[in-house]
mmCIF file as gemmi writes it, N, C-alpha and C atoms, coordinates in Angstrom:
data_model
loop_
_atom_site.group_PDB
_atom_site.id
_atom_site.type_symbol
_atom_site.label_atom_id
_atom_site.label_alt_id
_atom_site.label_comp_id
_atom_site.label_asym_id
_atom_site.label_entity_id
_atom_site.label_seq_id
_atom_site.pdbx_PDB_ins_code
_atom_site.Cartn_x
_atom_site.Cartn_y
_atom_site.Cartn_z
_atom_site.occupancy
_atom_site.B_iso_or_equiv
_atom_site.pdbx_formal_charge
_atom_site.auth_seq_id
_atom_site.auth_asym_id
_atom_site.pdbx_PDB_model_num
ATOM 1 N N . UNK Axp A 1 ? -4.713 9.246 -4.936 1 0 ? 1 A 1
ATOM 2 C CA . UNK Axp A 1 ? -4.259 8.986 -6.299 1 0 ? 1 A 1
ATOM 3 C C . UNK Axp A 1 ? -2.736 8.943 -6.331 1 0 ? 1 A 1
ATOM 4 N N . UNK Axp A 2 ? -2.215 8.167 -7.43 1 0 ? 2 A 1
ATOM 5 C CA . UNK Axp A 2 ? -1.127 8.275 -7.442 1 0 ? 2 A 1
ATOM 6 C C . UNK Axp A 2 ? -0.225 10.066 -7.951 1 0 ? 2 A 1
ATOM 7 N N . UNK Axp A 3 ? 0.58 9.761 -7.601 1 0 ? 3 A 1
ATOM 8 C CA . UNK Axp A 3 ? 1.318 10.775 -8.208 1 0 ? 3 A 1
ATOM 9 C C . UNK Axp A 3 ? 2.739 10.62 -9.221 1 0 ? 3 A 1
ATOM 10 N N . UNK Axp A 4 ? 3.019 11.557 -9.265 1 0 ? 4 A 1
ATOM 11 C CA . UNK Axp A 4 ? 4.284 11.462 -10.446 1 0 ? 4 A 1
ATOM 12 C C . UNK Axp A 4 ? 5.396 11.523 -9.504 1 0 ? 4 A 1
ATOM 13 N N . UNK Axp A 5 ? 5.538 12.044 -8.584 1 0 ? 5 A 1
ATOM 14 C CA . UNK Axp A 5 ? 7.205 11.671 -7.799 1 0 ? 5 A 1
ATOM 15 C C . UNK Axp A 5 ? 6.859 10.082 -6.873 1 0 ? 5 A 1
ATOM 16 N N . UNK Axp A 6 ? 7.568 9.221 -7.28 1 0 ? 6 A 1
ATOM 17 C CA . UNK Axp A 6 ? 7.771 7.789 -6.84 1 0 ? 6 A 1
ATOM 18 C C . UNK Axp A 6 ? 7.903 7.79 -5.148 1 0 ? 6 A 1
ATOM 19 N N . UNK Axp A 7 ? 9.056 8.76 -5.375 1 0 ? 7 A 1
ATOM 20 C CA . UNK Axp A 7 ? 9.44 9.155 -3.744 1 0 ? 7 A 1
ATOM 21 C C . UNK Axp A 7 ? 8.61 9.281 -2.734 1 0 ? 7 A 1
ATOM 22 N N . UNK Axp A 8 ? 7.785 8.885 -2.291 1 0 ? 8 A 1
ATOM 23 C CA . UNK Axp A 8 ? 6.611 9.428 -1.424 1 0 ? 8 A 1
ATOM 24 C C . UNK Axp A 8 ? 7.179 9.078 0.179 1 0 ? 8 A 1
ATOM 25 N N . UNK Axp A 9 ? 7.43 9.815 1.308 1 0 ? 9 A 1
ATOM 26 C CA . UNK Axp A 9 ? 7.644 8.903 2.463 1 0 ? 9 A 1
ATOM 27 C C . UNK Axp A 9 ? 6.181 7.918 3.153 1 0 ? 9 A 1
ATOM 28 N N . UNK Axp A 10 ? 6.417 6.981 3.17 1 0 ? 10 A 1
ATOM 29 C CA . UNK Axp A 10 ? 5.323 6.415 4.12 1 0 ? 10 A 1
ATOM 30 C C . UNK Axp A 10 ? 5.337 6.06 5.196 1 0 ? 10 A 1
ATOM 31 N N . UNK Axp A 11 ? 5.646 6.859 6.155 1 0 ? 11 A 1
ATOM 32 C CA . UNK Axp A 11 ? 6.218 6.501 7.495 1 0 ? 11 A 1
ATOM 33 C C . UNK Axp A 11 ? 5.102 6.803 8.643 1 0 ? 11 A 1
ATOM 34 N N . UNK Axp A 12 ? 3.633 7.407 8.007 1 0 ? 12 A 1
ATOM 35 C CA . UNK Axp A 12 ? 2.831 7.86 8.103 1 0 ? 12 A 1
ATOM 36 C C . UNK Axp A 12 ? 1.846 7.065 8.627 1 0 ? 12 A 1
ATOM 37 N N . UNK Axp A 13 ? 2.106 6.207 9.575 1 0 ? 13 A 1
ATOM 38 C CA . UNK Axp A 13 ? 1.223 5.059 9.766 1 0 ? 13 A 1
ATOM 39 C C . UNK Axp A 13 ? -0.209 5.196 10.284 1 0 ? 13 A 1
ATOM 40 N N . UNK Axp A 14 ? -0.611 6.288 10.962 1 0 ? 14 A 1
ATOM 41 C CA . UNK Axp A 14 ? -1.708 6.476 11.194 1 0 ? 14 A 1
ATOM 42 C C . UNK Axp A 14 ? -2.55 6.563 10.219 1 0 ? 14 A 1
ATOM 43 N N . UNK Axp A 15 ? -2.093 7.549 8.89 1 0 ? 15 A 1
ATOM 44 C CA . UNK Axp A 15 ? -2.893 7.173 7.637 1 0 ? 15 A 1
ATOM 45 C C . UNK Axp A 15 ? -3.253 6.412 7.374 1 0 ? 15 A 1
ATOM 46 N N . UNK Axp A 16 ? -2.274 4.939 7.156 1 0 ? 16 A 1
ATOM 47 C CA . UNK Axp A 16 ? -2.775 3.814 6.677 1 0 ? 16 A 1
ATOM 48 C C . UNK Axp A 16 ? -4.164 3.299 7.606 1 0 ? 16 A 1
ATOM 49 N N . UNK Axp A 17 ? -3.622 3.361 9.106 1 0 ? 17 A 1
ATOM 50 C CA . UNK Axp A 17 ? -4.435 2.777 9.979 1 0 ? 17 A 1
ATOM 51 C C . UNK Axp A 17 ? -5.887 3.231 9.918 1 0 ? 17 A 1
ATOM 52 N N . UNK Axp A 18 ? -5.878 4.384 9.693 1 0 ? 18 A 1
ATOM 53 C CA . UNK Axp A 18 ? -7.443 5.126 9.521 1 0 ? 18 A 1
ATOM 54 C C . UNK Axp A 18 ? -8.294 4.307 7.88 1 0 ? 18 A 1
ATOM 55 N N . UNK Axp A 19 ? -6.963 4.541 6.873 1 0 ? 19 A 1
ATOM 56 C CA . UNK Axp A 19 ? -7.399 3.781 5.772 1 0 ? 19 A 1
ATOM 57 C C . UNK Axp A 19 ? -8.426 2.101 6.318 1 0 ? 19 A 1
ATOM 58 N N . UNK Axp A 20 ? -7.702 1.654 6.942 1 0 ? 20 A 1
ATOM 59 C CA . UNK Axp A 20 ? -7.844 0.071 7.519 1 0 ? 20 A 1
ATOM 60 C C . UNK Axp A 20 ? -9.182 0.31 8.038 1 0 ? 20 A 1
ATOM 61 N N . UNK Axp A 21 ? -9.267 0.975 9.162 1 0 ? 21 A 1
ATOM 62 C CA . UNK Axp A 21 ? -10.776 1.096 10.045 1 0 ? 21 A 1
ATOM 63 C C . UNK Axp A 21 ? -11.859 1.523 8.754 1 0 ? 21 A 1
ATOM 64 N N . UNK Axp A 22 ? -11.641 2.448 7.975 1 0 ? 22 A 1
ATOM 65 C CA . UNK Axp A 22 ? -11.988 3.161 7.447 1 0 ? 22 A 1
ATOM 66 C C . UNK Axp A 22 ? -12.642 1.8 6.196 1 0 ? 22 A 1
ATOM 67 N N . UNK Axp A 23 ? -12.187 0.541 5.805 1 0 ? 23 A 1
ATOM 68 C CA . UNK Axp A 23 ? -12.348 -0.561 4.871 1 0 ? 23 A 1
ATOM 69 C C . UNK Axp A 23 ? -12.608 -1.777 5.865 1 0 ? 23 A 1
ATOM 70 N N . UNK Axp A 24 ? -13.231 -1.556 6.927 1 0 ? 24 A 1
ATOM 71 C CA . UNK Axp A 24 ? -13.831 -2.501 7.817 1 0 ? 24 A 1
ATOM 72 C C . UNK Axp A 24 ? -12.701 -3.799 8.771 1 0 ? 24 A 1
ATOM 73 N N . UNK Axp A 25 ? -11.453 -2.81 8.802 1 0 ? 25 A 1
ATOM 74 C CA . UNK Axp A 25 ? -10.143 -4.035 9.118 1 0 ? 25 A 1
ATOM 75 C C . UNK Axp A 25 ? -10.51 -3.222 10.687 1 0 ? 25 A 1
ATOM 76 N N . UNK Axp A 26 ? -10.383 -4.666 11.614 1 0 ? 26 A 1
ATOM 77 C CA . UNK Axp A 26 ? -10.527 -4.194 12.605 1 0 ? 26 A 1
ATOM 78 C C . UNK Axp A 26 ? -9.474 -5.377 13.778 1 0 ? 26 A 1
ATOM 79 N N . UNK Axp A 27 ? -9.343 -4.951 15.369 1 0 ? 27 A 1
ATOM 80 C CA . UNK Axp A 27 ? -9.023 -5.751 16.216 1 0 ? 27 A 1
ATOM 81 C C . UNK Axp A 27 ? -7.173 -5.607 15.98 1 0 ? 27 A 1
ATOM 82 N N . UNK Axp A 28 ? -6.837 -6.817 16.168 1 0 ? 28 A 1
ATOM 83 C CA . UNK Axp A 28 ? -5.531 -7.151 16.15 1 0 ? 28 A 1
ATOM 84 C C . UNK Axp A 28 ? -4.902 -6.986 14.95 1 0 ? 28 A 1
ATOM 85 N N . UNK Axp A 29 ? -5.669 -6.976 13.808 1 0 ? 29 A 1
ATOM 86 C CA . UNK Axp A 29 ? -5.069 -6.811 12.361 1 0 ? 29 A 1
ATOM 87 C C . UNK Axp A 29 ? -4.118 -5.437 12.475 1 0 ? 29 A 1
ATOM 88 N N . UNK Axp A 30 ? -4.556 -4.28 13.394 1 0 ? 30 A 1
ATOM 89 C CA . UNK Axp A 30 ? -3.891 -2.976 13.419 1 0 ? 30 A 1
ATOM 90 C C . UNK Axp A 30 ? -2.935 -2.77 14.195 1 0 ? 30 A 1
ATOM 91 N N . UNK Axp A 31 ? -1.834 -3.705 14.476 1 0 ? 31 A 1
ATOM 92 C CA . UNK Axp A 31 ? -1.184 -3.835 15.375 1 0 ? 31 A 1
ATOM 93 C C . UNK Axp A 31 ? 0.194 -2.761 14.697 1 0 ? 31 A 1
ATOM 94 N N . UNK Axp A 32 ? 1.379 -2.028 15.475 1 0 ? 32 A 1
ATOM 95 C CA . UNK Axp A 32 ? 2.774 -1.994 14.886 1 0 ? 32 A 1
ATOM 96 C C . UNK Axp A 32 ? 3.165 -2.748 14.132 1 0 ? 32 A 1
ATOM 97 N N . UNK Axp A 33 ? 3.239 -4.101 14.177 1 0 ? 33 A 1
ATOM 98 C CA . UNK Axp A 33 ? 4.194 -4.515 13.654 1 0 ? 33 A 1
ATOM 99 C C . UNK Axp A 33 ? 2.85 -5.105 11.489 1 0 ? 33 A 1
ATOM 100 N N . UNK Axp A 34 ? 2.089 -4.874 12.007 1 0 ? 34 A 1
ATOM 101 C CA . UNK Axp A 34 ? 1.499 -4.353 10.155 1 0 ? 34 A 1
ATOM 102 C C . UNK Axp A 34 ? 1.451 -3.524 9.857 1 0 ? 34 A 1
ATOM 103 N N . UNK Axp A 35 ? 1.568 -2.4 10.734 1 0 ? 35 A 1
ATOM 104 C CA . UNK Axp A 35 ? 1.756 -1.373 10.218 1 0 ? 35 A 1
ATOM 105 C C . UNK Axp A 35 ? 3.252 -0.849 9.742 1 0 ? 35 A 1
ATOM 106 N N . UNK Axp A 36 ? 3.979 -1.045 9.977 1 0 ? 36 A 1
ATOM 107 C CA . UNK Axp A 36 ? 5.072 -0.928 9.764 1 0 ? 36 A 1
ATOM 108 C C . UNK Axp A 36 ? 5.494 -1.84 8.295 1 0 ? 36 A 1
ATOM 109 N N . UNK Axp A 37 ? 4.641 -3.114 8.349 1 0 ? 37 A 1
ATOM 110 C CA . UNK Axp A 37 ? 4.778 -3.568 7.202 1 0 ? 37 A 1
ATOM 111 C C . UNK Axp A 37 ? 4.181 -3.427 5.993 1 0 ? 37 A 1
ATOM 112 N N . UNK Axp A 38 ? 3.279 -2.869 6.431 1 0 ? 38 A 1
ATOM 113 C CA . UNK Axp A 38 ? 2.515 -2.493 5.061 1 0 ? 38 A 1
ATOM 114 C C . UNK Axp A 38 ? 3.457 -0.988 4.431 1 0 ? 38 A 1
ATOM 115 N N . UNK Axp A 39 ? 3.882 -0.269 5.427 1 0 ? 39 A 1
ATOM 116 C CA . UNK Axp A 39 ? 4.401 0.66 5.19 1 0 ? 39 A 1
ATOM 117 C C . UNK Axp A 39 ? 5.893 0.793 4.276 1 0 ? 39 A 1
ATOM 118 N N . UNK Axp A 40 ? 6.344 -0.243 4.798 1 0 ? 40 A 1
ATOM 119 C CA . UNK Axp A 40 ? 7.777 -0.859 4.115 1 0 ? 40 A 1
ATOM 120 C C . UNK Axp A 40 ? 7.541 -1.428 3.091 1 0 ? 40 A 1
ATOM 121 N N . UNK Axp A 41 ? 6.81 -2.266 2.853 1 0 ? 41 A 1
ATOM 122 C CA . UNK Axp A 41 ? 5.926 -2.379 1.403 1 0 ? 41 A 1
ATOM 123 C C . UNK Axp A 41 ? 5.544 -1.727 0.48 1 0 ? 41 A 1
ATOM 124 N N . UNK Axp A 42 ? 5.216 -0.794 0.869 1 0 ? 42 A 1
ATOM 125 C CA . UNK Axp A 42 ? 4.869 0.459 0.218 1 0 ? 42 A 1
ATOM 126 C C . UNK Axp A 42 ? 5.684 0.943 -0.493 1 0 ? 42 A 1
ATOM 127 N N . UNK Axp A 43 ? 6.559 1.287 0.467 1 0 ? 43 A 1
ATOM 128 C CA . UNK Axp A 43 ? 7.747 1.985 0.096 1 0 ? 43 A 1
ATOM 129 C C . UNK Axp A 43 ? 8.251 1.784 -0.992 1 0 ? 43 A 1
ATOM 130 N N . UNK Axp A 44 ? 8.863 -0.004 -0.721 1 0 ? 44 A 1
ATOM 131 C CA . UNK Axp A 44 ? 9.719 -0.839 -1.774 1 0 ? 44 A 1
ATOM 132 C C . UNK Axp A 44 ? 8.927 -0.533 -3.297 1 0 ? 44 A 1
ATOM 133 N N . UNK Axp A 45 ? 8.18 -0.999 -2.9 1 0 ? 45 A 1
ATOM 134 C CA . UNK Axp A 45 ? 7.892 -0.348 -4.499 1 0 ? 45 A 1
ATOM 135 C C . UNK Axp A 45 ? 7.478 0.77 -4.978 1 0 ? 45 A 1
ATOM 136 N N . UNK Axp A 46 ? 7.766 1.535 -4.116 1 0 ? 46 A 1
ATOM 137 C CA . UNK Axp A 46 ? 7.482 2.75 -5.173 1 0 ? 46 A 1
ATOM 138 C C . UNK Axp A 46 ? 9.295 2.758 -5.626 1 0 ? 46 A 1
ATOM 139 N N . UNK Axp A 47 ? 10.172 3.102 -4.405 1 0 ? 47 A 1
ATOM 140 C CA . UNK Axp A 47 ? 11.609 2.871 -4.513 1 0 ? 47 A 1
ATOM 141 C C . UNK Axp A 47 ? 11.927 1.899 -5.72 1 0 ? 47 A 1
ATOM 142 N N . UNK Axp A 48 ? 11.567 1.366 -5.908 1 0 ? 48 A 1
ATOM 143 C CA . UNK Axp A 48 ? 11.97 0.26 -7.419 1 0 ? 48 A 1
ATOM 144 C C . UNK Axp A 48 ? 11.468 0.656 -8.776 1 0 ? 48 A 1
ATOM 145 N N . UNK Axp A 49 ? 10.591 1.767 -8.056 1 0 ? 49 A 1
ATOM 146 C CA . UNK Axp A 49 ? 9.582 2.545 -9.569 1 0 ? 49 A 1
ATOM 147 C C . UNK Axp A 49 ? 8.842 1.333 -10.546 1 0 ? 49 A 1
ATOM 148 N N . UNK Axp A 50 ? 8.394 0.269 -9.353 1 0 ? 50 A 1
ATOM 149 C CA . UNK Axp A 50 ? 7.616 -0.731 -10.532 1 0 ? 50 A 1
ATOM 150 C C . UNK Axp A 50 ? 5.935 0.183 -11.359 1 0 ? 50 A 1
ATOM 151 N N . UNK Axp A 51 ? 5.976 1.072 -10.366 1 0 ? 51 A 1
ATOM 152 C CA . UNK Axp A 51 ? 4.554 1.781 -11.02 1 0 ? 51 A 1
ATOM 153 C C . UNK Axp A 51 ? 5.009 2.424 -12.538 1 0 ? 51 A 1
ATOM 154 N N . UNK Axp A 52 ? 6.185 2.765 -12.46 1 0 ? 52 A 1
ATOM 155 C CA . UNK Axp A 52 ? 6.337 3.725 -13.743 1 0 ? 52 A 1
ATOM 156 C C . UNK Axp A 52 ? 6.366 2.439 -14.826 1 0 ? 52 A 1
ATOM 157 N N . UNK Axp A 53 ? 6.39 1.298 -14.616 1 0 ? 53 A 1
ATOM 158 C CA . UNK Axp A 53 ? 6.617 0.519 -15.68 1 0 ? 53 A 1
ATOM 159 C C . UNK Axp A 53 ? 5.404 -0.511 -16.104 1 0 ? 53 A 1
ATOM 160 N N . UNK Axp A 54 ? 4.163 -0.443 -14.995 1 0 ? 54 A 1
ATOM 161 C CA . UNK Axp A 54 ? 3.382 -1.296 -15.468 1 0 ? 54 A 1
ATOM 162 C C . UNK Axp A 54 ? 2.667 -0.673 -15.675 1 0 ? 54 A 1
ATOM 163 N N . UNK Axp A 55 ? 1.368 -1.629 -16.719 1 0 ? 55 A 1
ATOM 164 C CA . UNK Axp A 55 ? -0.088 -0.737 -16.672 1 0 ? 55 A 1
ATOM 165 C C . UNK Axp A 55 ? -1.018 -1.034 -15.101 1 0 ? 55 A 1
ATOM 166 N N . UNK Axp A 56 ? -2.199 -0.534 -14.878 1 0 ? 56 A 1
ATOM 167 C CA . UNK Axp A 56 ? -3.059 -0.816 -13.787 1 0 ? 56 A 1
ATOM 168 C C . UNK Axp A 56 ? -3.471 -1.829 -13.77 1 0 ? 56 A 1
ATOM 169 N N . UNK Axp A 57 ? -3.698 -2.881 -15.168 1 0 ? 57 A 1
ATOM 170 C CA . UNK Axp A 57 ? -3.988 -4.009 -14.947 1 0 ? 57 A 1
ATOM 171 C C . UNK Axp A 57 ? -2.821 -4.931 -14.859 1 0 ? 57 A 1
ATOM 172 N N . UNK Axp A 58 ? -2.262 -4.955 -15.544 1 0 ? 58 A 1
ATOM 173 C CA . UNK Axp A 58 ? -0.752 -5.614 -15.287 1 0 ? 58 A 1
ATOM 174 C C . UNK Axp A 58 ? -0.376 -5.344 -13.559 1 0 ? 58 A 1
ATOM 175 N N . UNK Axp A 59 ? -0.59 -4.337 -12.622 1 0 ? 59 A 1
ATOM 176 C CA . UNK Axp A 59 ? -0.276 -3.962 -11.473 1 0 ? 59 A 1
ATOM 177 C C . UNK Axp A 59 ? -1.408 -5.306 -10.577 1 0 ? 59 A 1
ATOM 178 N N . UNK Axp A 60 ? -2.681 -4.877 -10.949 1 0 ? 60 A 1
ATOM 179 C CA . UNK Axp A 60 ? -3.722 -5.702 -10.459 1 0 ? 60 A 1
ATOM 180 C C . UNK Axp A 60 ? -3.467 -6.994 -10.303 1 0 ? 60 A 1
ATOM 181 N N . UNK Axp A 61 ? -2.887 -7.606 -11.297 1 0 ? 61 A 1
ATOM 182 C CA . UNK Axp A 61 ? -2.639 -8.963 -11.622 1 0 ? 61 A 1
ATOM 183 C C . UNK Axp A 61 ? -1.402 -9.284 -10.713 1 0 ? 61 A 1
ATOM 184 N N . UNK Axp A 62 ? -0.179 -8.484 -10.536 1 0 ? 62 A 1
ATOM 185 C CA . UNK Axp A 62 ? 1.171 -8.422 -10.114 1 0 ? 62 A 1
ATOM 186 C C . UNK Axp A 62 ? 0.729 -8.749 -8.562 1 0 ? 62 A 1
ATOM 187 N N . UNK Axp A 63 ? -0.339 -7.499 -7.696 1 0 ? 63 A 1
ATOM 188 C CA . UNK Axp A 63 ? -1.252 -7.593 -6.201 1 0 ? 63 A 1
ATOM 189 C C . UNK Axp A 63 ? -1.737 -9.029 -6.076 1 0 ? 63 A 1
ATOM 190 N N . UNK Axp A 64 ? -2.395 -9.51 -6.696 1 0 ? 64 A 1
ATOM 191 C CA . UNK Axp A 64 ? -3.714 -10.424 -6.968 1 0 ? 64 A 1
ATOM 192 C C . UNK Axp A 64 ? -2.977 -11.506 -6.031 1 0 ? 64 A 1
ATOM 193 N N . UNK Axp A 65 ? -1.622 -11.758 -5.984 1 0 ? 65 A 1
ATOM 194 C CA . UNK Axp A 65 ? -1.004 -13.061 -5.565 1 0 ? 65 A 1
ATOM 195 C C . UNK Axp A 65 ? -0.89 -13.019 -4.005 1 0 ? 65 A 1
ATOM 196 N N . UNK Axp A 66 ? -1.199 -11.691 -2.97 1 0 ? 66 A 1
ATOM 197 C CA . UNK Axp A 66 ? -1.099 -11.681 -1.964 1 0 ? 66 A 1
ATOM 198 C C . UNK Axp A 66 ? -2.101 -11.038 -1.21 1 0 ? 66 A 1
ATOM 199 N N . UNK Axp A 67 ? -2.713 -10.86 0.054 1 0 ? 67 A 1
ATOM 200 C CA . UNK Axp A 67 ? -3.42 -10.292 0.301 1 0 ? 67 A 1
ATOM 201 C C . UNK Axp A 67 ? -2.748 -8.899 0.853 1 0 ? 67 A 1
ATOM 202 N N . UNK Axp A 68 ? -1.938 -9.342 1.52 1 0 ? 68 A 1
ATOM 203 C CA . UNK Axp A 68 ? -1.56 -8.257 1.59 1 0 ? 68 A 1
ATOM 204 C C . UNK Axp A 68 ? -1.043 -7.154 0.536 1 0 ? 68 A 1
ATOM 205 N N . UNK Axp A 69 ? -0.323 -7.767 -0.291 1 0 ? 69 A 1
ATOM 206 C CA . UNK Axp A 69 ? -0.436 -6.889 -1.557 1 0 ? 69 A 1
ATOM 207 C C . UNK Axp A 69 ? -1.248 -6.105 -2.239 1 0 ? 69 A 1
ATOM 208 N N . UNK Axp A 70 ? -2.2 -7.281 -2.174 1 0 ? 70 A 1
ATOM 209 C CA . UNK Axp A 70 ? -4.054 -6.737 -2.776 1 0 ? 70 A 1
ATOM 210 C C . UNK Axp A 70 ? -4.267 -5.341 -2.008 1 0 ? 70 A 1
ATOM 211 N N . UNK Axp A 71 ? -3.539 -5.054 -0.81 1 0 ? 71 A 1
ATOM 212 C CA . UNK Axp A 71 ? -4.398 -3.939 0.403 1 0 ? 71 A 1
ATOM 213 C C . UNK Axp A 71 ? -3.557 -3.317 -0.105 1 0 ? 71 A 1
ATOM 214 N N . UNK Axp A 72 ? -2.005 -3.266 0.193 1 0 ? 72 A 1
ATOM 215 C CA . UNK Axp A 72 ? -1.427 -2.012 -0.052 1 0 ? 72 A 1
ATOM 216 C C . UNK Axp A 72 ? -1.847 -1.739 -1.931 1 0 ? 72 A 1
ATOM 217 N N . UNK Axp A 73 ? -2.598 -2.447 -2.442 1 0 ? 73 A 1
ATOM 218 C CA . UNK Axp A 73 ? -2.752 -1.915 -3.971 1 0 ? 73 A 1
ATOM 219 C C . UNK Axp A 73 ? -4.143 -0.682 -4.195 1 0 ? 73 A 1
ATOM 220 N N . UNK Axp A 74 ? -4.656 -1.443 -2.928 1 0 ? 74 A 1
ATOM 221 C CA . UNK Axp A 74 ? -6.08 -0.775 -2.477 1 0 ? 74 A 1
ATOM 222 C C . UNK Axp A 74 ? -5.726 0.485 -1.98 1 0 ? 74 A 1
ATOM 223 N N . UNK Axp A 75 ? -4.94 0.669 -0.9 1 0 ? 75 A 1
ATOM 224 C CA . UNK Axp A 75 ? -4.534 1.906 -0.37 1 0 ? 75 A 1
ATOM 225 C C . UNK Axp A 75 ? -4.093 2.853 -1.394 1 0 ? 75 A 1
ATOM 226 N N . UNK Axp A 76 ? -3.41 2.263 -2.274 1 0 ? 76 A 1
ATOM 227 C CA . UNK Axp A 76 ? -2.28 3.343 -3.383 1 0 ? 76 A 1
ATOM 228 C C . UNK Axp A 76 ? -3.249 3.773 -4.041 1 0 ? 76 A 1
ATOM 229 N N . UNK Axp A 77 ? -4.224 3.145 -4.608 1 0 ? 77 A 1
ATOM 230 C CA . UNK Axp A 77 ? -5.277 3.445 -5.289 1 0 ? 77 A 1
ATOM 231 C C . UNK Axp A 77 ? -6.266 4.978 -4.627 1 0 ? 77 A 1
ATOM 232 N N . UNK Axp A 78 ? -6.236 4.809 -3.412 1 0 ? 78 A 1
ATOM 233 C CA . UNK Axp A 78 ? -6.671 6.017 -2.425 1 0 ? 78 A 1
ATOM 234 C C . UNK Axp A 78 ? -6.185 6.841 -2.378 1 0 ? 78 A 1
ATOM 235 N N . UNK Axp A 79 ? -4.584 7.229 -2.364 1 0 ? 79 A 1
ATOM 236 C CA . UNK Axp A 79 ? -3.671 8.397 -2.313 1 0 ? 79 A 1
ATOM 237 C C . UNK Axp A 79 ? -4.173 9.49 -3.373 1 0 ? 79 A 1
């Protein structure tokens, strides 16, 4: 779940990666260099505090345009 401090570090990549296996992502998709990006992704927006300003559907809609977006929206949703 989300939380109230924006700040979160995500440098935590094994988390994500377990998240991934864990939602049927498998093979080459789990490589460093997505992980690292999903992670930096992450980040950026929490760092920009776009969560404090949208609603969940407004957020949904904001994801919807990338897939990768769509995942890290999926993941945040898990915290």
């Amino acid at each position: 779940m989300l939380t109230d401090n924006k700040q979160i570090n995500f440098n935590e990549f094994h988390e994500i990666r377990d998240w991934l296996i864990k939602n049927g992502y498998k093979g080459n998709k789990l490589n460093w260099k997505l992980m690292r990006r999903l992670s930096y992704t992450i980040k950026e927006y929490f760092n920009k505090n776009l969560l404090e300003h949208l609603t969940w559907q407004e957020l949904n809609e904001f994801h919807a345009k990338s897939p990768l977006h769509f995942l890290v929206l999926e993941i945040l949703k898990t915290r």
